[in-house]
Amino acid sequence: MSLVEDARRVRENAHAPYSKFKVGAALIAGSGKVYLGCNVENVAYPEGTCAEAGAIAAMVAGGDTSITEIAVIADSPKPVSPCGGCRQKIAEFASGDVRVTLATTDGVVHQTTVAALLPGSFDADYMSRV
Ligand code: THU
């Protein structure tokens, strides 16, 4: 099954009673294992936790430390765009050339990369004088 199909399936489990906007994410880690995430909202913080963040949390809890590919899917008019915070979280574990597949539930797919999503990102090199 493709990573987009994994993301499509886990999206069904999203807890999004406030936005009604369900998102699914699936990633392949350095070990080859696939980790899944969906958005989880709550009454105090209705924006909740993004699907991408959920998949990354599952990956870290599973003992993996790198992302080799990631896919995100939502029922949106065009392929869903990860929020700024999620772009930084993905970049923490992925090199710039890692493929990011953004998809709609009706089959529109946009392929991009971590570097394209987060150009000029802050990294540890900026702290090399410390
Ligand atoms: N959301 C994600 O899970 N991922 C994205 O890339 C964009 C937004 C979620 C957060 C919130 O639960 C809902 O979509 C509306 O912002």
Short mmCIF file of C-alpha atoms and ligand atoms in Angstrom, two decimals:
data_model
loop_
_atom_site.label_atom_id
_atom_site.label_comp_id
_atom_site.label_asym_id
_atom_site.label_seq_id
_atom_site.Cartn_x
_atom_site.Cartn_y
_atom_site.Cartn_z
CA MET A 1 0.00 0.00 0.00
CA SER A 2 1.29 3.49 -0.77
CA LEU A 3 2.10 6.01 1.90
CA VAL A 4 -0.78 8.21 0.72
CA GLU A 5 -3.17 5.29 1.22
CA ASP A 6 -1.78 4.76 4.73
CA ALA A 7 -2.42 8.45 5.45
CA ARG A 8 -5.92 8.20 3.96
CA ARG A 9 -6.77 5.31 6.24
CA VAL A 10 -5.49 6.86 9.48
CA ARG A 11 -7.25 10.14 8.65
CA GLU A 12 -10.53 8.37 9.41
CA ASN A 13 -9.45 8.19 13.07
CA ALA A 14 -8.91 11.95 13.42
CA HIS A 15 -10.59 13.64 16.39
CA ALA A 16 -11.64 16.96 14.87
CA PRO A 17 -14.99 17.94 16.44
CA TYR A 18 -14.13 21.67 16.42
CA SER A 19 -12.70 22.26 12.95
CA LYS A 20 -14.42 19.24 11.37
CA PHE A 21 -11.28 19.06 9.23
CA LYS A 22 -9.71 15.61 9.36
CA VAL A 23 -6.06 15.17 8.40
CA GLY A 24 -3.96 12.02 8.09
CA ALA A 25 -0.20 11.64 7.90
CA ALA A 26 2.08 8.68 7.28
CA LEU A 27 5.85 8.56 7.23
CA ILE A 28 8.57 6.05 6.52
CA ALA A 29 11.35 6.16 9.09
CA GLY A 30 15.02 5.26 8.74
CA SER A 31 14.31 1.73 9.99
CA GLY A 32 11.76 1.25 7.20
CA LYS A 33 8.88 1.24 9.66
CA VAL A 34 5.77 3.24 8.78
CA TYR A 35 4.31 5.55 11.43
CA LEU A 36 0.87 7.10 11.30
CA GLY A 37 -0.75 10.20 12.77
CA CYS A 38 -4.05 12.06 12.64
CA ASN A 39 -5.07 15.42 14.07
CA VAL A 40 -6.42 15.37 17.63
CA GLU A 41 -8.28 18.45 18.86
CA ASN A 42 -9.53 19.30 22.35
CA VAL A 43 -11.94 21.80 23.88
CA ALA A 44 -9.25 23.92 25.55
CA TYR A 45 -7.03 24.10 22.46
CA PRO A 46 -9.36 23.52 19.50
CA GLU A 47 -6.51 23.61 16.99
CA GLY A 48 -5.18 20.54 18.80
CA THR A 49 -2.26 18.54 17.52
CA CYS A 50 -1.59 18.20 13.82
CA ALA A 51 -1.51 14.87 12.02
CA GLU A 52 2.14 15.36 11.06
CA ALA A 53 3.10 16.01 14.69
CA GLY A 54 1.23 12.86 15.69
CA ALA A 55 3.11 10.72 13.19
CA ILE A 56 6.42 12.22 14.33
CA ALA A 57 5.59 11.59 17.99
CA ALA A 58 4.76 7.96 17.17
CA MET A 59 8.07 7.66 15.30
CA VAL A 60 10.12 9.00 18.19
CA ALA A 61 8.26 6.82 20.68
CA GLY A 62 8.94 3.87 18.37
CA GLY A 63 12.68 4.48 18.59
CA ASP A 64 13.25 5.94 15.13
CA THR A 65 15.18 9.15 14.62
CA SER A 66 14.81 10.01 10.92
CA ILE A 67 12.15 10.48 8.26
CA THR A 68 12.82 9.23 4.73
CA GLU A 69 9.41 10.08 3.24
CA ILE A 70 6.16 11.62 4.47
CA ALA A 71 2.63 11.98 3.10
CA VAL A 72 -0.29 14.11 4.30
CA ILE A 73 -3.91 13.98 3.16
CA ALA A 74 -7.07 16.00 3.81
CA ASP A 75 -10.42 16.71 2.18
CA SER A 76 -9.35 20.10 0.85
CA PRO A 77 -9.78 21.91 -2.48
CA LYS A 78 -6.04 21.62 -3.07
CA PRO A 79 -3.37 19.48 -1.39
CA VAL A 80 -3.13 20.44 2.26
CA SER A 81 -0.21 22.66 3.27
CA PRO A 82 1.56 21.72 6.53
CA CYS A 83 1.55 24.52 9.12
CA GLY A 84 4.77 26.33 10.01
CA GLY A 85 5.24 24.41 13.23
CA CYS A 86 4.89 21.08 11.43
CA ARG A 87 7.38 22.15 8.76
CA GLN A 88 9.93 22.76 11.50
CA LYS A 89 9.10 19.44 13.19
CA ILE A 90 9.50 17.54 9.90
CA ALA A 91 12.80 19.32 9.20
CA GLU A 92 14.09 18.24 12.61
CA PHE A 93 14.10 14.63 11.41
CA ALA A 94 14.40 14.86 7.61
CA SER A 95 17.07 16.09 5.21
CA GLY A 96 16.09 18.77 2.71
CA ASP A 97 15.71 16.36 -0.19
CA VAL A 98 13.16 14.15 1.57
CA ARG A 99 9.99 13.79 -0.47
CA VAL A 100 6.77 15.22 0.93
CA THR A 101 3.54 14.14 -0.76
CA LEU A 102 0.54 16.36 -0.15
CA ALA A 103 -2.79 14.93 -1.26
CA THR A 104 -6.51 15.55 -1.35
CA THR A 105 -8.99 12.80 -0.64
CA ASP A 106 -10.28 13.08 -4.21
CA GLY A 107 -6.89 12.26 -5.69
CA VAL A 108 -5.01 15.50 -6.35
CA VAL A 109 -1.35 15.01 -5.42
CA HIS A 110 1.44 17.56 -5.03
CA GLN A 111 5.01 16.35 -4.58
CA THR A 112 7.46 18.65 -2.84
CA THR A 113 10.49 18.44 -0.53
CA VAL A 114 11.33 19.40 3.02
CA ALA A 115 13.70 22.12 1.74
CA ALA A 116 11.01 23.61 -0.48
CA LEU A 117 8.56 23.71 2.43
CA LEU A 118 11.02 25.36 4.80
CA PRO A 119 13.58 27.43 2.86
CA GLY A 120 16.32 29.15 4.84
CA SER A 121 15.51 27.12 7.92
CA PHE A 122 17.33 27.59 11.18
CA ASP A 123 19.68 24.73 11.98
CA ALA A 124 22.52 23.92 14.36
CA ASP A 125 25.16 25.51 12.07
CA TYR A 126 23.92 28.95 13.10
CA MET A 127 25.05 28.17 16.64
CA SER A 128 28.55 27.07 15.64
CA ARG A 129 30.20 30.06 17.41
CA VAL A 130 28.76 29.14 20.76
N1 THU B 1 -4.06 20.28 10.51
C1 THU B 1 -3.22 19.21 10.42
O1 THU B 1 -3.38 18.23 11.15
N2 THU B 1 -2.21 19.26 9.52
C2 THU B 1 -2.01 20.26 8.62
O2 THU B 1 -1.07 20.18 7.82
C3 THU B 1 -2.92 21.42 8.62
C4 THU B 1 -3.90 21.50 9.73
C5 THU B 1 -5.18 20.21 11.47
C6 THU B 1 -5.02 20.99 12.74
C7 THU B 1 -6.48 21.21 13.15
O3 THU B 1 -6.92 20.07 13.86
C8 THU B 1 -7.21 21.28 11.82
O4 THU B 1 -6.35 20.69 10.86
C9 THU B 1 -7.59 22.67 11.38
O5 THU B 1 -6.51 23.53 11.45
#
